[in-house]
Amino acid sequence: MAEGDAGSDQRQNEEIEAMAAIYGEEWCVIDDCAKIFCIRISDDIDDPKWTLCLQVMLPSEYPGTAPPIYQLNAPWLKGQERVDLSNSLEEIYIQNIGESILYLWVEKIRDTLIQKSQMTEPGPDIKKKTEEEDIECEDDLILACQLENPVKTLEFDISENQPEIEELPPIDHGIPITDRRSTFQAHLAPVVCPKQVKMVLAKLYENKKIASATHNIYAYRIYCEDKQTFLQDCEDDGETAAGGRLLHLMENEFFSLR
């Protein structure tokens, strides 16, 4: 192991120990060897109205030259609200390059939840979904982002540095596999911006068999070179944690190719 890697590993271990000591049961280990962790964050520990789960993977270059790979999981978090929170976390990283930032990220998210709680009260549906998300954090630590509609709710602000891509990318269709009277088929497309994700989904849903499928899960990851981080999201479509697991596999594949 190189000296730099050993130093990063030691700093990561110290940060992990500190996070576990500070947040107790809110902090949980998904994969210790792969440095994947999840923390449940609420506006109020005793009487939570808004809850979010932050899943992070610590690359070997963190905290020296790379940020954590992260995923924000909450049934209510989508659209501009998700973009704004992601931008806030990335700003914290940019302002603290080379420093340990997990604590800053968690407290920023908590501040956001507190502000949200002060501005609005969650309705019955949101309360129910928040309670369900809490259970999933405990029972299934690799969580999926839960969007209500994979086409209509897929809304993003595209960075000025990202090119406008109007062309539909090529879509590869896997061979259908049948297991226990259920049929599965994979579809793969290279995308470089969120707009292309919407285009691919819209194209796939033109197929009546796909549109009427019981569960259409998906995940995507787009590397933002200017910020040296990933824009990513996933969809369960009713199959608990399926989209999150798919995204997790994509994250692992990225690290295995490095």
PDB file of C-alpha atoms in Angstrom:
ATOM      1  CA  MET A   1       0.000   0.000   0.000  1.00  0.00           C
ATOM      2  CA  ALA A   2       1.346   3.433  -0.924  1.00  0.00           C
ATOM      3  CA  GLU A   3       2.004   5.974   1.782  1.00  0.00           C
ATOM      4  CA  GLY A   4      -0.754   8.248   0.471  1.00  0.00           C
ATOM      5  CA  ASP A   5      -3.281   5.404   0.450  1.00  0.00           C
ATOM      6  CA  ALA A   6      -2.331   4.454   3.999  1.00  0.00           C
ATOM      7  CA  GLY A   7      -2.838   8.053   5.117  1.00  0.00           C
ATOM      8  CA  SER A   8      -6.268   8.252   3.455  1.00  0.00           C
ATOM      9  CA  ASP A   9      -7.280   4.930   4.967  1.00  0.00           C
ATOM     10  CA  GLN A  10      -6.308   6.094   8.447  1.00  0.00           C
ATOM     11  CA  ARG A  11      -8.213   9.359   8.047  1.00  0.00           C
ATOM     12  CA  GLN A  12     -11.260   7.481   6.800  1.00  0.00           C
ATOM     13  CA  ASN A  13     -11.166   5.097   9.766  1.00  0.00           C
ATOM     14  CA  GLU A  14     -10.888   7.997  12.185  1.00  0.00           C
ATOM     15  CA  GLU A  15     -13.846   9.745  10.541  1.00  0.00           C
ATOM     16  CA  ILE A  16     -15.932   6.563  10.557  1.00  0.00           C
ATOM     17  CA  GLU A  17     -15.254   6.037  14.269  1.00  0.00           C
ATOM     18  CA  ALA A  18     -16.186   9.652  14.974  1.00  0.00           C
ATOM     19  CA  MET A  19     -19.436   9.406  12.999  1.00  0.00           C
ATOM     20  CA  ALA A  20     -20.413   6.196  14.807  1.00  0.00           C
ATOM     21  CA  ALA A  21     -19.700   7.827  18.172  1.00  0.00           C
ATOM     22  CA  ILE A  22     -21.613  11.014  17.346  1.00  0.00           C
ATOM     23  CA  TYR A  23     -24.695   9.523  15.698  1.00  0.00           C
ATOM     24  CA  GLY A  24     -25.013   6.142  17.407  1.00  0.00           C
ATOM     25  CA  GLU A  25     -27.906   4.081  16.046  1.00  0.00           C
ATOM     26  CA  GLU A  26     -28.528   6.582  13.246  1.00  0.00           C
ATOM     27  CA  TRP A  27     -25.209   5.478  11.698  1.00  0.00           C
ATOM     28  CA  CYS A  28     -25.060   1.999  10.188  1.00  0.00           C
ATOM     29  CA  VAL A  29     -22.512  -0.015   8.235  1.00  0.00           C
ATOM     30  CA  ILE A  30     -23.642  -1.527   4.928  1.00  0.00           C
ATOM     31  CA  ASP A  31     -20.293  -2.890   3.729  1.00  0.00           C
ATOM     32  CA  ASP A  32     -17.266  -2.251   5.924  1.00  0.00           C
ATOM     33  CA  CYS A  33     -14.738  -3.543   3.377  1.00  0.00           C
ATOM     34  CA  ALA A  34     -16.174  -1.429   0.554  1.00  0.00           C
ATOM     35  CA  LYS A  35     -16.567   1.553   2.928  1.00  0.00           C
ATOM     36  CA  ILE A  36     -20.306   1.913   2.331  1.00  0.00           C
ATOM     37  CA  PHE A  37     -22.369   3.476   5.113  1.00  0.00           C
ATOM     38  CA  CYS A  38     -25.844   4.853   5.670  1.00  0.00           C
ATOM     39  CA  ILE A  39     -27.098   7.417   8.153  1.00  0.00           C
ATOM     40  CA  ARG A  40     -30.708   8.242   8.917  1.00  0.00           C
ATOM     41  CA  ILE A  41     -31.212  11.970   9.425  1.00  0.00           C
ATOM     42  CA  SER A  42     -34.346  13.598  10.888  1.00  0.00           C
ATOM     43  CA  ASP A  43     -35.441  17.119  11.705  1.00  0.00           C
ATOM     44  CA  ASP A  44     -36.194  15.983  15.265  1.00  0.00           C
ATOM     45  CA  ILE A  45     -34.927  12.731  16.794  1.00  0.00           C
ATOM     46  CA  ASP A  46     -37.783  12.453  19.319  1.00  0.00           C
ATOM     47  CA  ASP A  47     -40.617  13.557  17.022  1.00  0.00           C
ATOM     48  CA  PRO A  48     -39.450  13.385  13.392  1.00  0.00           C
ATOM     49  CA  LYS A  49     -41.617  14.967  10.711  1.00  0.00           C
ATOM     50  CA  TRP A  50     -39.094  14.694   7.896  1.00  0.00           C
ATOM     51  CA  THR A  51     -36.538  11.914   7.488  1.00  0.00           C
ATOM     52  CA  LEU A  52     -33.851  11.263   4.895  1.00  0.00           C
ATOM     53  CA  CYS A  53     -31.274   8.497   4.518  1.00  0.00           C
ATOM     54  CA  LEU A  54     -27.820   9.440   3.253  1.00  0.00           C
ATOM     55  CA  GLN A  55     -25.851   6.540   1.788  1.00  0.00           C
ATOM     56  CA  VAL A  56     -22.152   7.133   1.149  1.00  0.00           C
ATOM     57  CA  MET A  57     -19.282   5.184  -0.362  1.00  0.00           C
ATOM     58  CA  LEU A  58     -15.777   6.372   0.476  1.00  0.00           C
ATOM     59  CA  PRO A  59     -13.372   5.989  -2.458  1.00  0.00           C
ATOM     60  CA  SER A  60      -9.709   5.343  -1.667  1.00  0.00           C
ATOM     61  CA  GLU A  61      -8.849   8.924  -2.737  1.00  0.00           C
ATOM     62  CA  TYR A  62     -11.173  10.450  -0.115  1.00  0.00           C
ATOM     63  CA  PRO A  63     -10.688  12.824   1.590  1.00  0.00           C
ATOM     64  CA  GLY A  64      -7.540  13.864  -0.249  1.00  0.00           C
ATOM     65  CA  THR A  65      -8.573  14.309  -3.853  1.00  0.00           C
ATOM     66  CA  ALA A  66     -12.060  12.849  -4.282  1.00  0.00           C
ATOM     67  CA  PRO A  67     -15.476  13.333  -2.649  1.00  0.00           C
ATOM     68  CA  PRO A  68     -17.639  10.564  -1.203  1.00  0.00           C
ATOM     69  CA  ILE A  69     -20.007   8.895  -3.661  1.00  0.00           C
ATOM     70  CA  TYR A  70     -23.441   9.526  -2.206  1.00  0.00           C
ATOM     71  CA  GLN A  71     -27.120   8.792  -2.627  1.00  0.00           C
ATOM     72  CA  LEU A  72     -30.033  10.667  -1.036  1.00  0.00           C
ATOM     73  CA  ASN A  73     -33.049   8.486  -0.214  1.00  0.00           C
ATOM     74  CA  ALA A  74     -36.438   9.842   0.837  1.00  0.00           C
ATOM     75  CA  PRO A  75     -39.913   9.281  -0.635  1.00  0.00           C
ATOM     76  CA  TRP A  76     -40.637  13.027  -0.682  1.00  0.00           C
ATOM     77  CA  LEU A  77     -37.297  14.185  -2.147  1.00  0.00           C
ATOM     78  CA  LYS A  78     -37.462  14.822  -5.871  1.00  0.00           C
ATOM     79  CA  GLY A  79     -37.254  17.466  -8.558  1.00  0.00           C
ATOM     80  CA  GLN A  80     -35.782  20.843  -7.670  1.00  0.00           C
ATOM     81  CA  GLU A  81     -35.659  20.026  -3.964  1.00  0.00           C
ATOM     82  CA  ARG A  82     -33.300  17.105  -4.663  1.00  0.00           C
ATOM     83  CA  VAL A  83     -31.168  19.234  -7.002  1.00  0.00           C
ATOM     84  CA  ASP A  84     -30.862  22.053  -4.439  1.00  0.00           C
ATOM     85  CA  LEU A  85     -29.796  19.697  -1.662  1.00  0.00           C
ATOM     86  CA  SER A  86     -27.272  17.926  -3.905  1.00  0.00           C
ATOM     87  CA  ASN A  87     -25.825  21.279  -4.935  1.00  0.00           C
ATOM     88  CA  SER A  88     -25.459  22.261  -1.276  1.00  0.00           C
ATOM     89  CA  LEU A  89     -23.496  19.092  -0.502  1.00  0.00           C
ATOM     90  CA  GLU A  90     -21.249  19.603  -3.514  1.00  0.00           C
ATOM     91  CA  GLU A  91     -20.580  23.204  -2.458  1.00  0.00           C
ATOM     92  CA  ILE A  92     -19.494  21.957   0.972  1.00  0.00           C
ATOM     93  CA  TYR A  93     -17.086  19.544  -0.701  1.00  0.00           C
ATOM     94  CA  ILE A  94     -15.643  22.234  -2.979  1.00  0.00           C
ATOM     95  CA  GLN A  95     -15.146  24.561  -0.009  1.00  0.00           C
ATOM     96  CA  ASN A  96     -13.426  21.807   2.004  1.00  0.00           C
ATOM     97  CA  ILE A  97     -11.405  19.816  -0.554  1.00  0.00           C
ATOM     98  CA  GLY A  98      -8.961  17.535   1.248  1.00  0.00           C
ATOM     99  CA  GLU A  99     -10.957  17.624   4.489  1.00  0.00           C
ATOM    100  CA  SER A 100     -13.338  15.119   6.068  1.00  0.00           C
ATOM    101  CA  ILE A 101     -16.857  16.324   5.277  1.00  0.00           C
ATOM    102  CA  LEU A 102     -19.354  13.648   6.340  1.00  0.00           C
ATOM    103  CA  TYR A 103     -20.274  15.503   9.537  1.00  0.00           C
ATOM    104  CA  LEU A 104     -20.765  18.738   7.568  1.00  0.00           C
ATOM    105  CA  TRP A 105     -22.973  16.921   5.080  1.00  0.00           C
ATOM    106  CA  VAL A 106     -25.139  15.334   7.759  1.00  0.00           C
ATOM    107  CA  GLU A 107     -25.646  18.588   9.637  1.00  0.00           C
ATOM    108  CA  LYS A 108     -26.420  20.453   6.400  1.00  0.00           C
ATOM    109  CA  ILE A 109     -29.106  17.895   5.613  1.00  0.00           C
ATOM    110  CA  ARG A 110     -30.459  18.150   9.165  1.00  0.00           C
ATOM    111  CA  ASP A 111     -30.614  21.954   8.891  1.00  0.00           C
ATOM    112  CA  THR A 112     -32.514  21.570   5.625  1.00  0.00           C
ATOM    113  CA  LEU A 113     -35.002  19.194   7.268  1.00  0.00           C
ATOM    114  CA  ILE A 114     -35.470  21.550  10.213  1.00  0.00           C
ATOM    115  CA  GLN A 115     -36.159  24.469   7.866  1.00  0.00           C
ATOM    116  CA  LYS A 116     -38.617  22.318   5.933  1.00  0.00           C
ATOM    117  CA  SER A 117     -40.358  21.329   9.145  1.00  0.00           C
ATOM    118  CA  GLN A 118     -40.704  24.968  10.185  1.00  0.00           C
ATOM    119  CA  MET A 119     -42.106  25.976   6.799  1.00  0.00           C
ATOM    120  CA  THR A 120     -44.663  23.238   6.286  1.00  0.00           C
ATOM    121  CA  GLU A 121     -46.346  20.318   7.965  1.00  0.00           C
ATOM    122  CA  PRO A 122     -46.257  16.955   6.173  1.00  0.00           C
ATOM    123  CA  GLY A 123     -49.627  15.625   5.086  1.00  0.00           C
ATOM    124  CA  PRO A 124     -50.926  12.142   5.988  1.00  0.00           C
ATOM    125  CA  ASP A 125     -49.416  10.552   2.875  1.00  0.00           C
ATOM    126  CA  ILE A 126     -45.998  12.055   3.543  1.00  0.00           C
ATOM    127  CA  LYS A 127     -46.113  10.974   7.176  1.00  0.00           C
ATOM    128  CA  LYS A 128     -46.980   7.443   6.138  1.00  0.00           C
ATOM    129  CA  LYS A 129     -44.197   7.322   3.560  1.00  0.00           C
ATOM    130  CA  THR A 130     -41.696   8.754   6.043  1.00  0.00           C
ATOM    131  CA  GLU A 131     -42.568   6.017   8.543  1.00  0.00           C
ATOM    132  CA  GLU A 132     -42.165   3.395   5.822  1.00  0.00           C
ATOM    133  CA  GLU A 133     -38.775   4.860   4.890  1.00  0.00           C
ATOM    134  CA  ASP A 134     -37.675   4.596   8.531  1.00  0.00           C
ATOM    135  CA  ILE A 135     -38.549   0.900   8.522  1.00  0.00           C
ATOM    136  CA  GLU A 136     -36.660   0.350   5.276  1.00  0.00           C
ATOM    137  CA  CYS A 137     -33.583   2.036   6.741  1.00  0.00           C
ATOM    138  CA  GLU A 138     -33.595  -0.526   9.526  1.00  0.00           C
ATOM    139  CA  ASP A 139     -34.630  -3.613   7.571  1.00  0.00           C
ATOM    140  CA  ASP A 140     -32.948  -3.021   4.225  1.00  0.00           C
ATOM    141  CA  LEU A 141     -29.900  -0.804   4.359  1.00  0.00           C
ATOM    142  CA  ILE A 142     -29.353  -0.417   0.620  1.00  0.00           C
ATOM    143  CA  LEU A 143     -32.251   1.872  -0.185  1.00  0.00           C
ATOM    144  CA  ALA A 144     -33.844   2.966  -3.413  1.00  0.00           C
ATOM    145  CA  CYS A 145     -34.947   6.427  -4.445  1.00  0.00           C
ATOM    146  CA  GLN A 146     -38.724   6.358  -4.660  1.00  0.00           C
ATOM    147  CA  LEU A 147     -40.100   8.462  -7.514  1.00  0.00           C
ATOM    148  CA  GLU A 148     -43.836   8.226  -8.181  1.00  0.00           C
ATOM    149  CA  ASN A 149     -43.595   8.289 -11.990  1.00  0.00           C
ATOM    150  CA  PRO A 150     -40.371   7.482 -13.839  1.00  0.00           C
ATOM    151  CA  VAL A 151     -41.071   9.892 -16.694  1.00  0.00           C
ATOM    152  CA  LYS A 152     -43.139  12.766 -15.355  1.00  0.00           C
ATOM    153  CA  THR A 153     -41.221  13.279 -12.086  1.00  0.00           C
ATOM    154  CA  LEU A 154     -37.751  13.009 -13.570  1.00  0.00           C
ATOM    155  CA  GLU A 155     -36.963  16.730 -13.363  1.00  0.00           C
ATOM    156  CA  PHE A 156     -33.466  18.225 -13.171  1.00  0.00           C
ATOM    157  CA  ASP A 157     -31.648  21.490 -13.624  1.00  0.00           C
ATOM    158  CA  ILE A 158     -28.971  20.856 -16.243  1.00  0.00           C
ATOM    159  CA  SER A 159     -25.690  22.619 -15.483  1.00  0.00           C
ATOM    160  CA  GLU A 160     -24.502  25.310 -17.847  1.00  0.00           C
ATOM    161  CA  ASN A 161     -21.357  23.239 -18.333  1.00  0.00           C
ATOM    162  CA  GLN A 162     -23.340  20.243 -19.533  1.00  0.00           C
ATOM    163  CA  PRO A 163     -24.018  20.071 -23.267  1.00  0.00           C
ATOM    164  CA  GLU A 164     -27.595  20.010 -24.479  1.00  0.00           C
ATOM    165  CA  ILE A 165     -28.046  16.531 -25.921  1.00  0.00           C
ATOM    166  CA  GLU A 166     -31.075  16.154 -28.170  1.00  0.00           C
ATOM    167  CA  GLU A 167     -30.174  12.799 -29.709  1.00  0.00           C
ATOM    168  CA  LEU A 168     -31.665   9.588 -28.359  1.00  0.00           C
ATOM    169  CA  PRO A 169     -28.743   7.280 -27.430  1.00  0.00           C
ATOM    170  CA  PRO A 170     -28.696   3.690 -28.710  1.00  0.00           C
ATOM    171  CA  ILE A 171     -30.575   1.240 -26.507  1.00  0.00           C
ATOM    172  CA  ASP A 172     -29.455  -2.380 -26.155  1.00  0.00           C
ATOM    173  CA  HIS A 173     -32.122  -4.904 -25.159  1.00  0.00           C
ATOM    174  CA  GLY A 174     -31.174  -7.996 -23.210  1.00  0.00           C
ATOM    175  CA  ILE A 175     -32.559 -11.477 -23.742  1.00  0.00           C
ATOM    176  CA  PRO A 176     -35.705 -12.056 -21.628  1.00  0.00           C
ATOM    177  CA  ILE A 177     -35.170 -14.445 -18.716  1.00  0.00           C
ATOM    178  CA  THR A 178     -38.075 -16.336 -17.125  1.00  0.00           C
ATOM    179  CA  ASP A 179     -37.821 -17.539 -13.538  1.00  0.00           C
ATOM    180  CA  ARG A 180     -40.728 -18.861 -11.449  1.00  0.00           C
ATOM    181  CA  ARG A 181     -43.302 -17.518 -13.912  1.00  0.00           C
ATOM    182  CA  SER A 182     -41.775 -14.016 -13.845  1.00  0.00           C
ATOM    183  CA  THR A 183     -39.999 -12.598 -16.883  1.00  0.00           C
ATOM    184  CA  PHE A 184     -37.091 -10.180 -16.629  1.00  0.00           C
ATOM    185  CA  GLN A 185     -35.465  -8.148 -19.385  1.00  0.00           C
ATOM    186  CA  ALA A 186     -32.606  -5.644 -19.140  1.00  0.00           C
ATOM    187  CA  HIS A 187     -32.203  -2.524 -21.265  1.00  0.00           C
ATOM    188  CA  LEU A 188     -28.990  -0.504 -21.423  1.00  0.00           C
ATOM    189  CA  ALA A 189     -28.234   2.942 -22.871  1.00  0.00           C
ATOM    190  CA  PRO A 190     -25.189   5.261 -22.580  1.00  0.00           C
ATOM    191  CA  VAL A 191     -26.414   8.643 -21.285  1.00  0.00           C
ATOM    192  CA  VAL A 192     -24.450  11.826 -20.635  1.00  0.00           C
ATOM    193  CA  CYS A 193     -27.175  14.107 -19.268  1.00  0.00           C
ATOM    194  CA  PRO A 194     -30.518  13.785 -17.411  1.00  0.00           C
ATOM    195  CA  LYS A 195     -32.423  14.805 -20.529  1.00  0.00           C
ATOM    196  CA  GLN A 196     -31.227  11.654 -22.251  1.00  0.00           C
ATOM    197  CA  VAL A 197     -32.464   9.577 -19.315  1.00  0.00           C
ATOM    198  CA  LYS A 198     -35.965  10.947 -19.896  1.00  0.00           C
ATOM    199  CA  MET A 199     -35.651  10.292 -23.624  1.00  0.00           C
ATOM    200  CA  VAL A 200     -34.606   6.663 -23.085  1.00  0.00           C
ATOM    201  CA  LEU A 201     -37.436   6.026 -20.624  1.00  0.00           C
ATOM    202  CA  ALA A 202     -39.995   7.619 -22.931  1.00  0.00           C
ATOM    203  CA  LYS A 203     -38.755   5.476 -25.821  1.00  0.00           C
ATOM    204  CA  LEU A 204     -38.924   2.280 -23.785  1.00  0.00           C
ATOM    205  CA  TYR A 205     -42.458   3.051 -22.597  1.00  0.00           C
ATOM    206  CA  GLU A 206     -43.599   3.217 -26.215  1.00  0.00           C
ATOM    207  CA  ASN A 207     -43.405  -0.585 -26.022  1.00  0.00           C
ATOM    208  CA  LYS A 208     -46.736  -1.755 -24.572  1.00  0.00           C
ATOM    209  CA  LYS A 209     -45.158  -4.786 -22.893  1.00  0.00           C
ATOM    210  CA  ILE A 210     -42.663  -2.577 -21.062  1.00  0.00           C
ATOM    211  CA  ALA A 211     -45.274   0.036 -20.199  1.00  0.00           C
ATOM    212  CA  SER A 212     -47.567  -2.606 -18.687  1.00  0.00           C
ATOM    213  CA  ALA A 213     -44.834  -4.481 -16.782  1.00  0.00           C
ATOM    214  CA  THR A 214     -45.453  -4.985 -13.067  1.00  0.00           C
ATOM    215  CA  HIS A 215     -42.164  -3.329 -12.077  1.00  0.00           C
ATOM    216  CA  ASN A 216     -39.967  -1.119 -14.244  1.00  0.00           C
ATOM    217  CA  ILE A 217     -36.885  -0.394 -12.162  1.00  0.00           C
ATOM    218  CA  TYR A 218     -33.962   1.662 -13.390  1.00  0.00           C
ATOM    219  CA  ALA A 219     -30.802   3.422 -12.259  1.00  0.00           C
ATOM    220  CA  TYR A 220     -28.308   5.764 -13.874  1.00  0.00           C
ATOM    221  CA  ARG A 221     -24.978   7.426 -13.087  1.00  0.00           C
ATOM    222  CA  ILE A 222     -23.543  10.424 -14.959  1.00  0.00           C
ATOM    223  CA  TYR A 223     -20.031  11.626 -14.196  1.00  0.00           C
ATOM    224  CA  CYS A 224     -19.786  15.419 -13.881  1.00  0.00           C
ATOM    225  CA  GLU A 225     -16.196  16.131 -14.840  1.00  0.00           C
ATOM    226  CA  ASP A 226     -16.287  19.793 -13.781  1.00  0.00           C
ATOM    227  CA  LYS A 227     -17.265  18.855 -10.204  1.00  0.00           C
ATOM    228  CA  GLN A 228     -15.574  15.430 -10.159  1.00  0.00           C
ATOM    229  CA  THR A 229     -18.690  13.803  -8.800  1.00  0.00           C
ATOM    230  CA  PHE A 230     -21.680  11.802 -10.028  1.00  0.00           C
ATOM    231  CA  LEU A 231     -25.243  12.746 -10.835  1.00  0.00           C
ATOM    232  CA  GLN A 232     -27.257   9.625 -10.106  1.00  0.00           C
ATOM    233  CA  ASP A 233     -30.733   8.413  -9.269  1.00  0.00           C
ATOM    234  CA  CYS A 234     -32.849   5.271  -9.273  1.00  0.00           C
ATOM    235  CA  GLU A 235     -36.435   4.010  -9.270  1.00  0.00           C
ATOM    236  CA  ASP A 236     -38.092   1.101  -7.429  1.00  0.00           C
ATOM    237  CA  ASP A 237     -41.498   1.112  -9.131  1.00  0.00           C
ATOM    238  CA  GLY A 238     -42.927  -0.870  -6.216  1.00  0.00           C
ATOM    239  CA  GLU A 239     -40.137  -3.450  -5.933  1.00  0.00           C
ATOM    240  CA  THR A 240     -38.606  -2.568  -2.571  1.00  0.00           C
ATOM    241  CA  ALA A 241     -34.957  -1.449  -2.807  1.00  0.00           C
ATOM    242  CA  ALA A 242     -34.563  -2.918  -6.319  1.00  0.00           C
ATOM    243  CA  GLY A 243     -33.496   0.346  -7.941  1.00  0.00           C
ATOM    244  CA  GLY A 244     -31.112   1.098  -5.091  1.00  0.00           C
ATOM    245  CA  ARG A 245     -29.446  -2.287  -5.424  1.00  0.00           C
ATOM    246  CA  LEU A 246     -29.086  -1.760  -9.155  1.00  0.00           C
ATOM    247  CA  LEU A 247     -27.434   1.598  -8.541  1.00  0.00           C
ATOM    248  CA  HIS A 248     -25.198  -0.016  -5.925  1.00  0.00           C
ATOM    249  CA  LEU A 249     -24.014  -2.550  -8.516  1.00  0.00           C
ATOM    250  CA  MET A 250     -23.228   0.288 -10.907  1.00  0.00           C
ATOM    251  CA  GLU A 251     -21.191   2.024  -8.200  1.00  0.00           C
ATOM    252  CA  ASN A 252     -19.236  -1.164  -7.500  1.00  0.00           C
ATOM    253  CA  GLU A 253     -18.619  -1.696 -11.211  1.00  0.00           C
ATOM    254  CA  PHE A 254     -17.163   1.812 -11.449  1.00  0.00           C
ATOM    255  CA  PHE A 255     -14.661   1.113  -8.685  1.00  0.00           C
ATOM    256  CA  SER A 256     -13.719  -2.291 -10.111  1.00  0.00           C
ATOM    257  CA  LEU A 257     -12.829  -0.638 -13.432  1.00  0.00           C
ATOM    258  CA  ARG A 258     -10.614   2.033 -11.919  1.00  0.00           C
TER     259      ARG A 258
END
